[in-house]
Coordinates of C-alpha atoms (C1' of nucleotides) in Angstrom, one line a residue:
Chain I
X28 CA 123.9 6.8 -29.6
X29 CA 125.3 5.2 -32.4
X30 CA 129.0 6.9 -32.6
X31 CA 129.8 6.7 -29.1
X32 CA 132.2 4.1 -28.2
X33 CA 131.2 1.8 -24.6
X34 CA 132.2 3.5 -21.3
X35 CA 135.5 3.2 -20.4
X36 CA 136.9 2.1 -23.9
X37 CA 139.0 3.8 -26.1
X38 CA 140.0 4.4 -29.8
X39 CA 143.6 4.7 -30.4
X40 CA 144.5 6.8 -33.7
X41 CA 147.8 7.5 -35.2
X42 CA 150.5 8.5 -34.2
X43 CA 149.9 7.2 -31.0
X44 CA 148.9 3.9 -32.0
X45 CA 152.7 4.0 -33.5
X46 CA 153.7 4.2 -30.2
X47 CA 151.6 1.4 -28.6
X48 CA 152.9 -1.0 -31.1
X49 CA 156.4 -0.2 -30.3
X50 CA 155.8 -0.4 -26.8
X51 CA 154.6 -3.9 -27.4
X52 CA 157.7 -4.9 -29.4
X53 CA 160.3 -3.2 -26.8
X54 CA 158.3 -5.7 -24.4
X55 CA 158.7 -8.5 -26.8
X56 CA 162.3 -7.8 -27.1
X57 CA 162.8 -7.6 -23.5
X58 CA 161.1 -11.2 -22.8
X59 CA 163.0 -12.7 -25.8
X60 CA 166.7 -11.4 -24.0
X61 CA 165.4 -12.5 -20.4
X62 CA 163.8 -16.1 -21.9
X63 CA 160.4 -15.1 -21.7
X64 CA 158.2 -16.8 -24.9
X65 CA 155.2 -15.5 -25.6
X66 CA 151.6 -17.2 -24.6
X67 CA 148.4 -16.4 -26.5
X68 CA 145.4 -17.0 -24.4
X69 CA 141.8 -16.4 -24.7
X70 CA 140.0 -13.2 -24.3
X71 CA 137.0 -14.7 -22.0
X72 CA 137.5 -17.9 -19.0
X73 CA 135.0 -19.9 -17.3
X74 CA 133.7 -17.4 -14.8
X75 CA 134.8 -19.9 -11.8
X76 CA 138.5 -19.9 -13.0
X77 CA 138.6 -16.4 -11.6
X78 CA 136.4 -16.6 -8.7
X79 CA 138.2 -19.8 -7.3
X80 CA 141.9 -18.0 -7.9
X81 CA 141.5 -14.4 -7.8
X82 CA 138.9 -14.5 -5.0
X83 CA 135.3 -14.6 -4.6
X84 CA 135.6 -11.6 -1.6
X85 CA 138.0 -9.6 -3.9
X86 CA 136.6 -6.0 -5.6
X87 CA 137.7 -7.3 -9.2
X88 CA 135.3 -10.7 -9.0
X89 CA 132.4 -9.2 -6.3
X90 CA 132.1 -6.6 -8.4
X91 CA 134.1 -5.9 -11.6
X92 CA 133.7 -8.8 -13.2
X93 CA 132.2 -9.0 -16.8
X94 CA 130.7 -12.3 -16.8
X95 CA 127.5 -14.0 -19.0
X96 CA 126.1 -16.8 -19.9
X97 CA 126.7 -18.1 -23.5
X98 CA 124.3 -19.9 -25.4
X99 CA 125.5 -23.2 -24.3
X100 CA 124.4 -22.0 -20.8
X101 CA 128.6 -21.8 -19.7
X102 CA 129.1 -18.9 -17.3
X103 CA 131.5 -17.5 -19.1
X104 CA 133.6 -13.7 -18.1
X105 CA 136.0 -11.5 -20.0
X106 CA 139.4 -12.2 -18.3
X107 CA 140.2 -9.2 -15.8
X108 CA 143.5 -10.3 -15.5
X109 CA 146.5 -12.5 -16.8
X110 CA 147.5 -14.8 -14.3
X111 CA 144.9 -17.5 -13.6
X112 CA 144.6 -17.7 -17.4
X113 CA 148.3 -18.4 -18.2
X114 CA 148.1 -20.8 -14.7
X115 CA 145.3 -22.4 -16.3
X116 CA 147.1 -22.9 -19.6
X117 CA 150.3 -24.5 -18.4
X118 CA 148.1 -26.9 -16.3
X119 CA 146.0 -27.6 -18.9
X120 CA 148.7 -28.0 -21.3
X121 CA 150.9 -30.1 -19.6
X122 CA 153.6 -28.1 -18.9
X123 CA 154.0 -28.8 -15.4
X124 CA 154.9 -32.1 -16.8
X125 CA 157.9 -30.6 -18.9
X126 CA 160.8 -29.0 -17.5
X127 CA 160.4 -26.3 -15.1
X128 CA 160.8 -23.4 -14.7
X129 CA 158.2 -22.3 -17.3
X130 CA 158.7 -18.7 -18.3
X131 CA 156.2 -16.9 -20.0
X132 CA 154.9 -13.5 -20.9
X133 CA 151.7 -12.0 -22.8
X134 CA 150.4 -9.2 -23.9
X135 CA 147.0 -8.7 -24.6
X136 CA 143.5 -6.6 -23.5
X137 CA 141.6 -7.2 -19.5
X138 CA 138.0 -6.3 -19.2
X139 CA 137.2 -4.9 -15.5
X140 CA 133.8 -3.1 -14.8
X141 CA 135.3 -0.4 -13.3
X142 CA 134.6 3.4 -13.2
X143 CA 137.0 5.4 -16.0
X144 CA 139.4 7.8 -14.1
X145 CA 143.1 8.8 -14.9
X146 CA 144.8 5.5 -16.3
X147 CA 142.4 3.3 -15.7
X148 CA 139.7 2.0 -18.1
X149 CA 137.2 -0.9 -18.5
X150 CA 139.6 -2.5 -21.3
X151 CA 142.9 -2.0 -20.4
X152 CA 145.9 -3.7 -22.0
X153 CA 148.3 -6.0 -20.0
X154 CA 152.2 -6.4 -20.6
X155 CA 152.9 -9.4 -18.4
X156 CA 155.3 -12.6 -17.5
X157 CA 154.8 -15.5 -15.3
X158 CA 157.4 -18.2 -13.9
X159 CA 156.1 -21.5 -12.9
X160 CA 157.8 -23.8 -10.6
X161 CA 160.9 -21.6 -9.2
X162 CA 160.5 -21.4 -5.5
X163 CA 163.8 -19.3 -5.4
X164 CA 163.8 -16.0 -4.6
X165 CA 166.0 -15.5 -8.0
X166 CA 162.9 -15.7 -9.6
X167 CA 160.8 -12.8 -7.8
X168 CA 164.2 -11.0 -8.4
X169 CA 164.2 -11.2 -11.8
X170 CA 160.8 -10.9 -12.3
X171 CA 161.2 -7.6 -10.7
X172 CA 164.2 -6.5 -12.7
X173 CA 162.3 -7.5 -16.1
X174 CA 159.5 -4.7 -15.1
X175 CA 161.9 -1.8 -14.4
X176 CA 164.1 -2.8 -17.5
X177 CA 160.9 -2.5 -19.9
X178 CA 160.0 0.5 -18.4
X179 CA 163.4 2.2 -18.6
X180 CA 163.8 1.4 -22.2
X181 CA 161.0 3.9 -22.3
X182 CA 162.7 6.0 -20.6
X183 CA 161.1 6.5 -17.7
X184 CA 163.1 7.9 -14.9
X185 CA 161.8 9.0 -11.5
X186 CA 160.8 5.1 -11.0
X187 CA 160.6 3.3 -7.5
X188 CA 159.8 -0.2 -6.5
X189 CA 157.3 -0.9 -3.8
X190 CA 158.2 -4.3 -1.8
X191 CA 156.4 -6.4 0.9
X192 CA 155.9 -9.7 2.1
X193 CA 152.7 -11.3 3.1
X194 CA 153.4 -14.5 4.3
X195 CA 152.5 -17.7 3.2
X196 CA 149.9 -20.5 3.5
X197 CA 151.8 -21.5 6.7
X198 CA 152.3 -18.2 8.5
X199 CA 149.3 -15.9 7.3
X200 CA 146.4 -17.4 9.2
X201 CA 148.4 -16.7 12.3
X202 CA 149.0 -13.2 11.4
X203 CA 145.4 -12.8 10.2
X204 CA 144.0 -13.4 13.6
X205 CA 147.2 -11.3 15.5
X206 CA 145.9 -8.5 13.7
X207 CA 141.9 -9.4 13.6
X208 CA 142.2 -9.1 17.9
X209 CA 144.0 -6.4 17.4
X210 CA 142.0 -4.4 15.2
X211 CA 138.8 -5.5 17.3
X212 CA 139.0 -2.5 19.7
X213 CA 139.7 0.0 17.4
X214 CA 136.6 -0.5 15.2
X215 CA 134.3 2.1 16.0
X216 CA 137.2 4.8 14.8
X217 CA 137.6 3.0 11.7
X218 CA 135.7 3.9 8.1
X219 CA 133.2 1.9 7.7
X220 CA 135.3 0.9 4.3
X221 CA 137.5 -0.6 7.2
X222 CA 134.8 -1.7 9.3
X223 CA 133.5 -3.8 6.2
X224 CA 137.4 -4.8 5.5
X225 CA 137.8 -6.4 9.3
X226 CA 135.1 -9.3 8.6
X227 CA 136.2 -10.2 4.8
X228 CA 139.8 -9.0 4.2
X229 CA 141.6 -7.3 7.4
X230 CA 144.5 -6.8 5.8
X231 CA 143.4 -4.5 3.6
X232 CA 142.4 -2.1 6.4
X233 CA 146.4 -1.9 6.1
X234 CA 146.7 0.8 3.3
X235 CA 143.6 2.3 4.2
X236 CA 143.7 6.1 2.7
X237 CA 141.7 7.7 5.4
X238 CA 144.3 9.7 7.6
X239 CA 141.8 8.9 10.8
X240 CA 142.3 5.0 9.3
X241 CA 146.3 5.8 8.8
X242 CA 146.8 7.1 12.3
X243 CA 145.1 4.7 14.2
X244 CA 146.9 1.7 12.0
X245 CA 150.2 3.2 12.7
X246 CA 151.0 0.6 15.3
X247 CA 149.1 -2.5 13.9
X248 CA 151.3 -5.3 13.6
X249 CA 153.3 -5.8 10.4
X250 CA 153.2 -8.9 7.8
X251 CA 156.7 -8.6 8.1
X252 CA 157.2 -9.1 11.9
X253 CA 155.1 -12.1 11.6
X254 CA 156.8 -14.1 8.6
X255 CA 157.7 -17.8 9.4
X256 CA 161.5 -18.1 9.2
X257 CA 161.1 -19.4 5.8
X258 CA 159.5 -16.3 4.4
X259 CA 161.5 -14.2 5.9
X260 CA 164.8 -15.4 4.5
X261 CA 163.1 -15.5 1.4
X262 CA 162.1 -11.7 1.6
X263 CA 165.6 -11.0 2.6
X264 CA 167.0 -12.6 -0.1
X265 CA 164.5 -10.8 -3.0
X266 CA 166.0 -7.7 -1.1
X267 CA 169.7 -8.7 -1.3
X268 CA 169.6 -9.3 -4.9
X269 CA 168.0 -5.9 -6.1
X270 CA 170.0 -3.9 -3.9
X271 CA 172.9 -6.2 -5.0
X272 CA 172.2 -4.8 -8.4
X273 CA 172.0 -1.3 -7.4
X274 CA 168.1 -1.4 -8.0
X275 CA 166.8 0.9 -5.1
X276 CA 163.9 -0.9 -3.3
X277 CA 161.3 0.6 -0.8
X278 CA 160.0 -1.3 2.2
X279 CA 156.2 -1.0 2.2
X280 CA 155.1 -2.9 4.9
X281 CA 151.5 -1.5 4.3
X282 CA 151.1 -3.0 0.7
X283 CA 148.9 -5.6 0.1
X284 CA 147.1 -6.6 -2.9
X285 CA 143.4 -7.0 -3.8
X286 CA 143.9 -10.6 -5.2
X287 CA 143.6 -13.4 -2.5
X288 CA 146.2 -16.0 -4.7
X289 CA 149.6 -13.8 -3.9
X290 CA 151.7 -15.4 -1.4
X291 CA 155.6 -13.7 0.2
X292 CA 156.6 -11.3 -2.3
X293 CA 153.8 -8.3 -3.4
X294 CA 155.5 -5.3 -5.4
X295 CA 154.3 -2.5 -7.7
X296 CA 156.3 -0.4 -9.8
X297 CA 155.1 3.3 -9.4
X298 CA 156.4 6.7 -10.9
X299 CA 156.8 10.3 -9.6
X300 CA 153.9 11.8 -11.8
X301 CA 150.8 9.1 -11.8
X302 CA 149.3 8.0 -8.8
X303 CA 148.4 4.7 -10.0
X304 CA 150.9 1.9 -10.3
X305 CA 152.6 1.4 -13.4
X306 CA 153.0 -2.7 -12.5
X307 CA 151.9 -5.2 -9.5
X308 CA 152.5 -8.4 -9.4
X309 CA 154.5 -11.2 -7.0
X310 CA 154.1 -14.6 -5.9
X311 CA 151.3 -16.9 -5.9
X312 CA 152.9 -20.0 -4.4
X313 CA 149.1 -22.0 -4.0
X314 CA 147.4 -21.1 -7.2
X315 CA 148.5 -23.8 -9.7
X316 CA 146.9 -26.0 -6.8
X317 CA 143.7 -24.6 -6.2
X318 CA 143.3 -25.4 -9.9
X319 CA 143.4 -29.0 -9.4
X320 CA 147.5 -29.0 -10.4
X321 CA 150.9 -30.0 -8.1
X322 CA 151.8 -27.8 -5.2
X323 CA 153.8 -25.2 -8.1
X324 CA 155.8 -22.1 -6.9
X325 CA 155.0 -19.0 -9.5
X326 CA 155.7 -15.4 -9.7
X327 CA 154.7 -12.8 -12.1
X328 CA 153.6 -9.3 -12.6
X329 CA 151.5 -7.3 -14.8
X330 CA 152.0 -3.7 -16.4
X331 CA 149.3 -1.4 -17.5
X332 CA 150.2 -0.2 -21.1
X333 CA 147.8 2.5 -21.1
X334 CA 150.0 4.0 -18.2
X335 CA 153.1 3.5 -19.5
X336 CA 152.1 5.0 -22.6
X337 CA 150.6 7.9 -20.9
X338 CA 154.5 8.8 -19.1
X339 CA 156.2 7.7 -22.1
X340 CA 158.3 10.2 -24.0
X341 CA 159.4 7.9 -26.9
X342 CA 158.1 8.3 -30.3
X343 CA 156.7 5.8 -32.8
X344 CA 158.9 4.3 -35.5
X345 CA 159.1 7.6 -38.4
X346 CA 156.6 7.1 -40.3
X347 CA 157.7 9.9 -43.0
X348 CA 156.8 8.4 -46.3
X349 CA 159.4 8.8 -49.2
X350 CA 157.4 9.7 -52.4
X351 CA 154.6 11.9 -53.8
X352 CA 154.0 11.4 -57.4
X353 CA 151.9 14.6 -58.8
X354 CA 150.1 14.0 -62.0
X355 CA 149.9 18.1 -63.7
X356 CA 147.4 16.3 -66.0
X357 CA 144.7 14.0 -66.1
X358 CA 146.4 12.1 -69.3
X359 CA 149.2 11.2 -66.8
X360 CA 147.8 10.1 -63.7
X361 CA 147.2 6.1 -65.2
X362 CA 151.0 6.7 -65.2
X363 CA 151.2 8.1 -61.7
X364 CA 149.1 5.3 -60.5
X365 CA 151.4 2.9 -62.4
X366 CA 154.1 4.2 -60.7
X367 CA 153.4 4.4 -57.5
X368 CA 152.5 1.1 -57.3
X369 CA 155.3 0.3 -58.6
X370 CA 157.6 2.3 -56.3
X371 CA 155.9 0.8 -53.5
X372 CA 157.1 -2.5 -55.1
X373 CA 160.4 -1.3 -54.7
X374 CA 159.9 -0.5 -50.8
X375 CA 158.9 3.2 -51.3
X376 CA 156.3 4.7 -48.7
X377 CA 154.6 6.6 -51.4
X378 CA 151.6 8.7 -52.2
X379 CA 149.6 10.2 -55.1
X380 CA 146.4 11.6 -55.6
X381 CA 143.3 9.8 -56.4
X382 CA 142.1 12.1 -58.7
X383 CA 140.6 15.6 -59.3
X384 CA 143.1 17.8 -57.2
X385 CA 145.3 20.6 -59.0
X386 CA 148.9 20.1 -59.2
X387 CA 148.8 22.7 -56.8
X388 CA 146.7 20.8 -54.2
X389 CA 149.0 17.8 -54.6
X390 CA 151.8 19.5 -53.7
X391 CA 150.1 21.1 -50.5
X392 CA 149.1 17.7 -49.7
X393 CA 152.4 16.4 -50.2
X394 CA 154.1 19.0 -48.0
X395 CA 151.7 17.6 -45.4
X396 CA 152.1 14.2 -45.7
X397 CA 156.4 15.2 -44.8
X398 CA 157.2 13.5 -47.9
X399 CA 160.7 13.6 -48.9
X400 CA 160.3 13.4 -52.2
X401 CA 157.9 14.6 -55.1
X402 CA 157.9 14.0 -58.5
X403 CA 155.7 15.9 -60.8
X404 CA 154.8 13.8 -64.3
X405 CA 152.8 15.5 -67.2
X406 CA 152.8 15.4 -70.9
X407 CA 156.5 16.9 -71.0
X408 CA 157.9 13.9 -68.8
X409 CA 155.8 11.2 -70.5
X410 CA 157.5 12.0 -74.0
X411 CA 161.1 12.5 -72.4
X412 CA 160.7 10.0 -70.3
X413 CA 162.9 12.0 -67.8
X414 CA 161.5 13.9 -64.5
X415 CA 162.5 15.9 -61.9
X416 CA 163.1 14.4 -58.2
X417 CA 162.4 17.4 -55.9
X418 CA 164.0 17.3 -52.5
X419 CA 160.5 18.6 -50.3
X420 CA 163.2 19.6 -47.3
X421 CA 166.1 21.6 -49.3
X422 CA 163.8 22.4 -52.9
X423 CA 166.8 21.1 -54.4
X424 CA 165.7 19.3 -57.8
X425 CA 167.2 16.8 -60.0
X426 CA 166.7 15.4 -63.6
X427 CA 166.0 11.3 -63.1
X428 CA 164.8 9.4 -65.5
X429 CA 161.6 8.0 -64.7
X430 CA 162.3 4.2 -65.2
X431 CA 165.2 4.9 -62.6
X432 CA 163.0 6.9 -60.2
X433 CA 163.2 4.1 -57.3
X434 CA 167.1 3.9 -57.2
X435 CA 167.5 7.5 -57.3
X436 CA 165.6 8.1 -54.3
X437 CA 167.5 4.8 -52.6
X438 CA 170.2 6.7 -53.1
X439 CA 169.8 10.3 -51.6
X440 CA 167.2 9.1 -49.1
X441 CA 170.2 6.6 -48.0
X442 CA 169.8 3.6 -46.0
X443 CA 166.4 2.9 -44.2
X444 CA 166.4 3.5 -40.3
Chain G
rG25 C1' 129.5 2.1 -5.6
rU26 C1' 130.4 7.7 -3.3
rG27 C1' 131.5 13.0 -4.1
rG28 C1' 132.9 17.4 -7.4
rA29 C1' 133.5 19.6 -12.3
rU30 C1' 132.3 19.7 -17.5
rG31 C1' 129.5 18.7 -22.3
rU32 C1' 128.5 24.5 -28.3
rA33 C1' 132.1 23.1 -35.7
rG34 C1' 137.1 17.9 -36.8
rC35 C1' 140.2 20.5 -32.5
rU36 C1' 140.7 24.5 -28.5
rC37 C1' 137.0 27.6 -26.9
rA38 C1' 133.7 32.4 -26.8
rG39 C1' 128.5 33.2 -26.4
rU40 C1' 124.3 32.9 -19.5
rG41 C1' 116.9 34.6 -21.7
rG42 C1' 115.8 38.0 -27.4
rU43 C1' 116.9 38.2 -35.2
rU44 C1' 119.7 33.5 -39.8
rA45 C1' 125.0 30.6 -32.9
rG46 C1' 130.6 32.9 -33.5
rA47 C1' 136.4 33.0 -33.3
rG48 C1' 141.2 30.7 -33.9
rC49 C1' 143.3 26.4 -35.9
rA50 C1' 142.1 22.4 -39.2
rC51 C1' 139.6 21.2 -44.0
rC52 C1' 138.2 22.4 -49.4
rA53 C1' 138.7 25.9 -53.5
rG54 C1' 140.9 30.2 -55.8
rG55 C1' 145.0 34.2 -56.1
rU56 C1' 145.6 32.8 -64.8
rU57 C1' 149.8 30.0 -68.2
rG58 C1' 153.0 22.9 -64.7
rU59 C1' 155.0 22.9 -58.2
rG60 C1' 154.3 22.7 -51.3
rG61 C1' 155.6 25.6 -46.7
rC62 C1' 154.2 32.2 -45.7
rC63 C1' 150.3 35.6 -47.1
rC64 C1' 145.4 37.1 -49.2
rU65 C1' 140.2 35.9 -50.7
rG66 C1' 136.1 32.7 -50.6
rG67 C1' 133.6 28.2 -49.1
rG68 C1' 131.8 23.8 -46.7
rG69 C1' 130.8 22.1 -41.8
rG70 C1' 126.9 22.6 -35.7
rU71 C1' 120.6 17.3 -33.6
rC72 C1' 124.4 23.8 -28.9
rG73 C1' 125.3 15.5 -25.6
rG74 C1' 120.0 13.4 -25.4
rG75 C1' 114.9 13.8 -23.3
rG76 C1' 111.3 16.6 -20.7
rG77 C1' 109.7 21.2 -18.3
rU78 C1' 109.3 26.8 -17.4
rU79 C1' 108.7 31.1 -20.9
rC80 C1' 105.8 35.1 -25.9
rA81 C1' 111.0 33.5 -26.6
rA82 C1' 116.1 28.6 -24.1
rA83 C1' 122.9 27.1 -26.1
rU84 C1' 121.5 30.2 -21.8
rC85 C1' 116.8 28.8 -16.3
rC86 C1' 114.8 23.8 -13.8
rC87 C1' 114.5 18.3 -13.7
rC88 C1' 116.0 13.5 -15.6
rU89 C1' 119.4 10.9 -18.5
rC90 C1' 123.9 9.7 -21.1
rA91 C1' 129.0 10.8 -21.6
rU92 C1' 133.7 12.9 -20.3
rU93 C1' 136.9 14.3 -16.4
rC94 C1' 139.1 14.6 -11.2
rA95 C1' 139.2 12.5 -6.4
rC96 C1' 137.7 8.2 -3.2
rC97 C1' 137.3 2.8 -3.5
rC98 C1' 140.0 -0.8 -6.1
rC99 C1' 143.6 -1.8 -9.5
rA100 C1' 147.4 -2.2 -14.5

RNA sequence: GUGGAUGUAGCUCAGUGGUUAGAGCACCAGGUUGUGGCCCUGGGGGUCGGGGGUUCAAAUCCCCUCAUUCACCCCA
């Protein structure tokens, strides 16, 4: 099939497109207040960037993973997500030489070989930040707080924020085993998604679905109950500062995330009418050094546009165009052209008609188009050299002469919003 | 990867074995002499997702396939 678009793409068509791209500069606006500069990275990785960092074991590499060889014989793959890449780049770039913290954000398109379903896609777009070498729970704090502000600037409301601690490189392997011995006797009742989850990933049996799964979990021992004293002050203290700040926080003790590099913190920013998260993200204390760098403390998170987009009320910038210039003969459309270009000039959205259409068409199409204006030139207004500037709203009309026709409109269309 | 639903005009859909497949909206043109929105008239537009099968006859029944969609898994 030659007009069908790849599975799990999509086309994105005006008005809505309007929307996407103001979605994108709200986001840019919120990184430039918060001190977030923008990093452009490339669309595809070495494969082994994302298998060493986002985990060889993990759903998104074992199986979602768009990867190929190129010509040169490189494994290359499509990046499925934003972190390793920006990790990658400040390491490769030197920046963990410069002064820390680095704080950085990007916005661009993740390729995951997924099956399509409500919000979620096999190119999706990401809005996301990173900070590189803060340790400080300040960080995850803010990090947090730049998610729900871009979100509320779209004016989402019926938002929560999902928080949990995993431990770190220090107290997790404990835990990992606490919970393995545990778990041990309960297999045979488990899912065999479970079952599976025991030998590669037992913590994911934590926010198994499955109510049989849920019920006999109820008592497993938590990530939080097993923190080292350093990670749990740290928890406590990404706590204290959200609730210091009024931003209401939900203890999930069940969520972990399906990327092996997060370390302490693990959130996700969810809303009352999509199932999927909105945002996920936290800390990934160890990845910087699995990639050959210094021991570096980062947090970050990444937002599904699509998603947001899909909840979001707001509208795209007006795109109302000003003018219509009619020709009511074919002597005077060179003239129309003319002018219209030349309105544009001026910083007129304006329209005219190719050719061929009745007056009567072009007015119908300029009712459509929600012009403001229209201004109808024939014989008559070529020799005057005056026209008439129709209001399309009120019908009102006025006499203009044509070589003023861009500052009348300036005028009664009044300042640009 | 698993399970369910659905694919007919640009859009939303009707048509479930029988002539040239329909509606609403949208689109194009016209309703005389230079003016949009409402109304009226006319017109263009469909490989009935694709392939195979059953039948005198298939949009309609069967099989395969592709796609969409919902849930699971996972994730943004």
């Amino acid at each position: 099939m030659l007009t069908a678009r790849p599975r799990g793409t999509t086309d994105i068509l005006p008005p809505r497109s309007e929307q996407w791209r103001t979605l994108e500069e709200r986001f840019r606006e919120v990184c430039r207040i918060w001190g977030y500069p923008e990093i452009i990275l490339p669309l595809f990785e070495h494969a082994e960037l994302f298998q060493r960092t986002v985990g060889e074991a993990t759903d998104i590499v074992e199986k979602e993973l768009y990867s190929f060889p190129d010509r040169g014989g490189r494994l290359l793959a499509l990046r499925p997500e934003g972190t390793a890449p920006a990790a990658r780049a400040y390491l490769e770039n030197g920046l963990h030489k410069g002064p820390q913290p680095v704080k950085l954000s990007y916005v661009g398109p993740m390729f995951r070989y997924e099956r399509p379903q409500a919000g979620r896609y096999r190119q999706h777009t990401q809005l996301g930040i990173e900070v590189f070498g803060a340790a400080e729970p300040a960080a995850d704090a803010e990090v947090i707080l730049v998610a729900v502000e871009v979100l509320r600037r779209e004016g989402l409301e019926g938002l929560s924020v999902r928080l949990n601690s995993i431990g770190c490189a220090g107290c997790r392997p404990a835990y990992r085993e606490t919970l393995r011995h545990w778990l041990h006797p309960l297999l045979p009742g488990l899912c065999a998604d479970c079952r599976s989850r025991y030998g590669r990933n037992p913590l994911r049996t934590l926010d198994c679905k499955i109510e049989r799964c849920r019920q006999a979990l109820g008592q497993a021992p938590r990530t939080l109950d097993a923190l080292c004293d350093e990670c749990r002050e740290h928890f406590q203290e990404v706590q204290g500062r959200l609730e210091g700040l009024g931003l209401p926080v939900t203890i999930h003790p069940d969520l972990v995330r399906g990327l092996d590099y997060y370390t302490r913190t693990v959130f996700e920013v969810m809303h009352d009418d999509l199932e999927p998260s909105l945002c996920g993200g936290g800390r990934y204390d160890g990845l910087v050094e699995v990639l050959g760098g210094p021991p570096t403390p980062a947090v970050g998170f990444g937002m599904g546009l699509e998603r947001v987009l899909d909840l979001a009320k707001t509208q795209g910038r007006s795109t109302r165009p000003d003018l219509f210039l009619a020709a009511a003969d074919e002597e005077a459309r060179p003239r129309v052209f003319a002018l219209a270009v030349e309105a544009r000039r001026a910083g007129l959205a304006t329209h005219f008609d190719f050719g061929g259409r009745s007056l009567k068409a072009q007015m119908k199409a300029a009712s459509r188009l929600g012009v403001r204006f229209s201004v109808v030139l024939g014989q008559r207004e070529l020799e005057t050299g005056v026209a008439v500037l129709k209001n399309m709203d009120s019908g009102a009309e006025s006499e203009a002469p044509i070589a003023g026709l861009a500052g009348a409109i300036g005028e009664q269309r009044g300042p640009t919003s």
